[in-house]
Amino acid sequence: MIRINVTSVFVDDQAKALAFYTEKLGFTKKTDVPAGEYRWLTVVSPADPDGVELLLEPSAHPAAGPFKEALVADGIPFTSFAVDDVHAEVERLKGLGVEFTQEATDFGPVVTAVLDDTCGNLIQLATMK
């Protein structure tokens, strides 16, 4: 059976991204291996340390910058993370200085909020009802 093992988010600075994704969002560093001028750098949810890894992928490819900029300009999140309670998570993250482009909003079957990851991406938090 095919399953997701690693997924990526393009980041403009791997060290800054690691700090944000671990210190603010609460992920745990899983893998940190030198790979040329960059690193194979992944984080995981502490609730599932053997689960899907998020690769903090350098935005070095020429297509990455315009792609990210277009998504941000249109207010489109690059990826989505599940949380138990969007409202509580927004308050926790605001307390840590995280900026939101969309406050917690009820869309019927789901409540979402969108944050700026400081690395060129908008990230959605979602709670299914």
PDB file of C-alpha atoms in Angstrom:
ATOM      1  CA  MET A   1       0.000   0.000   0.000  1.00  0.00           C
ATOM      2  CA  ILE A   2       1.312   3.465  -0.857  1.00  0.00           C
ATOM      3  CA  ARG A   3       1.532   5.920   2.033  1.00  0.00           C
ATOM      4  CA  ILE A   4       2.924   9.383   2.576  1.00  0.00           C
ATOM      5  CA  ASN A   5       6.362   9.247   4.160  1.00  0.00           C
ATOM      6  CA  VAL A   6       7.770  12.741   3.555  1.00  0.00           C
ATOM      7  CA  THR A   7       6.165  15.927   2.282  1.00  0.00           C
ATOM      8  CA  SER A   8       7.866  19.269   1.729  1.00  0.00           C
ATOM      9  CA  VAL A   9       7.411  22.933   2.416  1.00  0.00           C
ATOM     10  CA  PHE A  10       9.750  25.334   0.602  1.00  0.00           C
ATOM     11  CA  VAL A  11      11.600  27.617   3.034  1.00  0.00           C
ATOM     12  CA  ASP A  12      13.875  30.560   2.380  1.00  0.00           C
ATOM     13  CA  ASP A  13      16.141  29.810   5.365  1.00  0.00           C
ATOM     14  CA  GLN A  14      16.421  26.317   6.848  1.00  0.00           C
ATOM     15  CA  ALA A  15      17.753  27.437  10.244  1.00  0.00           C
ATOM     16  CA  LYS A  16      14.984  30.037  10.628  1.00  0.00           C
ATOM     17  CA  ALA A  17      12.413  27.471   9.493  1.00  0.00           C
ATOM     18  CA  LEU A  18      13.662  24.882  11.977  1.00  0.00           C
ATOM     19  CA  ALA A  19      13.364  27.406  14.806  1.00  0.00           C
ATOM     20  CA  PHE A  20       9.837  28.416  13.760  1.00  0.00           C
ATOM     21  CA  TYR A  21       8.520  24.905  13.164  1.00  0.00           C
ATOM     22  CA  THR A  22       9.973  23.563  16.431  1.00  0.00           C
ATOM     23  CA  GLU A  23       9.842  26.527  18.833  1.00  0.00           C
ATOM     24  CA  LYS A  24       6.542  28.030  17.669  1.00  0.00           C
ATOM     25  CA  LEU A  25       4.537  25.231  16.040  1.00  0.00           C
ATOM     26  CA  GLY A  26       5.840  22.504  18.354  1.00  0.00           C
ATOM     27  CA  PHE A  27       7.228  20.009  15.852  1.00  0.00           C
ATOM     28  CA  THR A  28      10.288  17.914  16.743  1.00  0.00           C
ATOM     29  CA  LYS A  29      13.422  17.717  14.609  1.00  0.00           C
ATOM     30  CA  LYS A  30      13.650  14.216  13.113  1.00  0.00           C
ATOM     31  CA  THR A  31      16.465  14.253  10.546  1.00  0.00           C
ATOM     32  CA  ASP A  32      19.293  16.721   9.961  1.00  0.00           C
ATOM     33  CA  VAL A  33      21.815  15.518   7.399  1.00  0.00           C
ATOM     34  CA  PRO A  34      24.174  17.715   5.345  1.00  0.00           C
ATOM     35  CA  ALA A  35      23.250  17.674   1.646  1.00  0.00           C
ATOM     36  CA  GLY A  36      25.703  19.871  -0.237  1.00  0.00           C
ATOM     37  CA  GLU A  37      25.156  23.509   0.687  1.00  0.00           C
ATOM     38  CA  TYR A  38      21.802  22.632   2.300  1.00  0.00           C
ATOM     39  CA  ARG A  39      20.490  19.951   4.671  1.00  0.00           C
ATOM     40  CA  TRP A  40      17.986  17.121   4.533  1.00  0.00           C
ATOM     41  CA  LEU A  41      16.073  18.620   7.432  1.00  0.00           C
ATOM     42  CA  THR A  42      12.788  17.138   8.604  1.00  0.00           C
ATOM     43  CA  VAL A  43      10.408  17.681  11.486  1.00  0.00           C
ATOM     44  CA  VAL A  44       7.590  15.514  12.825  1.00  0.00           C
ATOM     45  CA  SER A  45       4.675  15.838  15.165  1.00  0.00           C
ATOM     46  CA  PRO A  46       5.659  14.818  18.700  1.00  0.00           C
ATOM     47  CA  ALA A  47       2.293  13.014  18.795  1.00  0.00           C
ATOM     48  CA  ASP A  48       3.492  10.740  15.960  1.00  0.00           C
ATOM     49  CA  PRO A  49       7.320  10.685  15.886  1.00  0.00           C
ATOM     50  CA  ASP A  50       7.359   7.818  13.378  1.00  0.00           C
ATOM     51  CA  GLY A  51       4.694   9.434  11.189  1.00  0.00           C
ATOM     52  CA  VAL A  52       4.891  11.687   8.160  1.00  0.00           C
ATOM     53  CA  GLU A  53       7.994  13.870   8.056  1.00  0.00           C
ATOM     54  CA  LEU A  54       7.866  17.486   6.900  1.00  0.00           C
ATOM     55  CA  LEU A  55      10.952  18.330   4.848  1.00  0.00           C
ATOM     56  CA  LEU A  56      12.066  21.932   5.283  1.00  0.00           C
ATOM     57  CA  GLU A  57      13.060  22.150   1.628  1.00  0.00           C
ATOM     58  CA  PRO A  58      15.304  25.031   0.503  1.00  0.00           C
ATOM     59  CA  SER A  59      13.618  27.419  -1.947  1.00  0.00           C
ATOM     60  CA  ALA A  60      16.717  27.272  -4.144  1.00  0.00           C
ATOM     61  CA  HIS A  61      15.024  26.133  -7.343  1.00  0.00           C
ATOM     62  CA  PRO A  62      14.202  29.126  -9.599  1.00  0.00           C
ATOM     63  CA  ALA A  63      10.519  28.138  -9.727  1.00  0.00           C
ATOM     64  CA  ALA A  64      10.101  28.010  -5.942  1.00  0.00           C
ATOM     65  CA  GLY A  65      10.254  31.768  -5.288  1.00  0.00           C
ATOM     66  CA  PRO A  66       7.645  32.845  -7.857  1.00  0.00           C
ATOM     67  CA  PHE A  67       5.417  29.908  -6.859  1.00  0.00           C
ATOM     68  CA  LYS A  68       5.502  30.860  -3.175  1.00  0.00           C
ATOM     69  CA  GLU A  69       5.054  34.572  -3.913  1.00  0.00           C
ATOM     70  CA  ALA A  70       2.005  33.902  -6.100  1.00  0.00           C
ATOM     71  CA  LEU A  71       0.364  31.763  -3.417  1.00  0.00           C
ATOM     72  CA  VAL A  72       0.999  34.350  -0.694  1.00  0.00           C
ATOM     73  CA  ALA A  73      -0.241  37.190  -2.930  1.00  0.00           C
ATOM     74  CA  ASP A  74      -3.491  35.281  -3.455  1.00  0.00           C
ATOM     75  CA  GLY A  75      -3.738  34.339   0.242  1.00  0.00           C
ATOM     76  CA  ILE A  76      -3.478  30.619  -0.495  1.00  0.00           C
ATOM     77  CA  PRO A  77      -1.940  28.394   2.195  1.00  0.00           C
ATOM     78  CA  PHE A  78       0.819  26.069   0.967  1.00  0.00           C
ATOM     79  CA  THR A  79      -0.133  23.259   3.311  1.00  0.00           C
ATOM     80  CA  SER A  80      -2.511  22.435   6.143  1.00  0.00           C
ATOM     81  CA  PHE A  81      -1.921  21.043   9.625  1.00  0.00           C
ATOM     82  CA  ALA A  82      -4.617  19.428  11.762  1.00  0.00           C
ATOM     83  CA  VAL A  83      -5.124  20.707  15.296  1.00  0.00           C
ATOM     84  CA  ASP A  84      -7.603  19.671  17.975  1.00  0.00           C
ATOM     85  CA  ASP A  85      -8.912  23.221  18.531  1.00  0.00           C
ATOM     86  CA  VAL A  86      -8.095  25.986  16.039  1.00  0.00           C
ATOM     87  CA  HIS A  87      -9.261  28.746  18.387  1.00  0.00           C
ATOM     88  CA  ALA A  88      -7.015  27.558  21.231  1.00  0.00           C
ATOM     89  CA  GLU A  89      -4.060  27.024  18.891  1.00  0.00           C
ATOM     90  CA  VAL A  90      -4.420  30.518  17.401  1.00  0.00           C
ATOM     91  CA  GLU A  91      -4.348  32.029  20.892  1.00  0.00           C
ATOM     92  CA  ARG A  92      -1.323  29.922  21.893  1.00  0.00           C
ATOM     93  CA  LEU A  93       0.582  30.870  18.756  1.00  0.00           C
ATOM     94  CA  LYS A  94      -0.328  34.556  18.975  1.00  0.00           C
ATOM     95  CA  GLY A  95       1.170  34.457  22.470  1.00  0.00           C
ATOM     96  CA  LEU A  96       4.404  33.311  20.835  1.00  0.00           C
ATOM     97  CA  GLY A  97       4.306  36.167  18.324  1.00  0.00           C
ATOM     98  CA  VAL A  98       3.000  34.199  15.322  1.00  0.00           C
ATOM     99  CA  GLU A  99       1.157  36.370  12.792  1.00  0.00           C
ATOM    100  CA  PHE A 100      -2.099  35.251  11.204  1.00  0.00           C
ATOM    101  CA  THR A 101      -3.474  36.327   7.840  1.00  0.00           C
ATOM    102  CA  GLN A 102      -6.828  34.682   8.608  1.00  0.00           C
ATOM    103  CA  GLU A 103      -8.280  34.448  12.081  1.00  0.00           C
ATOM    104  CA  ALA A 104     -10.063  31.266  13.167  1.00  0.00           C
ATOM    105  CA  THR A 105     -13.066  31.046  10.849  1.00  0.00           C
ATOM    106  CA  ASP A 106     -15.949  28.581  10.946  1.00  0.00           C
ATOM    107  CA  PHE A 107     -16.722  27.136   7.507  1.00  0.00           C
ATOM    108  CA  GLY A 108     -19.372  24.642   8.612  1.00  0.00           C
ATOM    109  CA  PRO A 109     -17.661  21.248   8.705  1.00  0.00           C
ATOM    110  CA  VAL A 110     -14.239  22.793   9.400  1.00  0.00           C
ATOM    111  CA  VAL A 111     -12.691  25.673  11.334  1.00  0.00           C
ATOM    112  CA  THR A 112      -9.518  27.107   9.815  1.00  0.00           C
ATOM    113  CA  ALA A 113      -6.947  29.817  10.447  1.00  0.00           C
ATOM    114  CA  VAL A 114      -3.957  30.811   8.305  1.00  0.00           C
ATOM    115  CA  LEU A 115      -0.552  31.826   9.638  1.00  0.00           C
ATOM    116  CA  ASP A 116       2.642  33.239   8.155  1.00  0.00           C
ATOM    117  CA  ASP A 117       5.522  30.810   8.757  1.00  0.00           C
ATOM    118  CA  THR A 118       8.145  33.612   8.394  1.00  0.00           C
ATOM    119  CA  CYS A 119       9.812  31.558   5.644  1.00  0.00           C
ATOM    120  CA  GLY A 120       7.673  32.626   2.694  1.00  0.00           C
ATOM    121  CA  ASN A 121       4.585  30.461   3.222  1.00  0.00           C
ATOM    122  CA  LEU A 122       1.056  30.685   4.468  1.00  0.00           C
ATOM    123  CA  ILE A 123       0.103  27.637   6.520  1.00  0.00           C
ATOM    124  CA  GLN A 124      -3.460  26.616   7.341  1.00  0.00           C
ATOM    125  CA  LEU A 125      -4.506  25.150  10.684  1.00  0.00           C
ATOM    126  CA  ALA A 126      -7.710  23.119  10.538  1.00  0.00           C
ATOM    127  CA  THR A 127     -10.087  21.362  12.895  1.00  0.00           C
ATOM    128  CA  MET A 128     -12.759  19.122  11.409  1.00  0.00           C
ATOM    129  CA  LYS A 129     -16.002  19.174  13.374  1.00  0.00           C
TER     130      LYS A 129
END
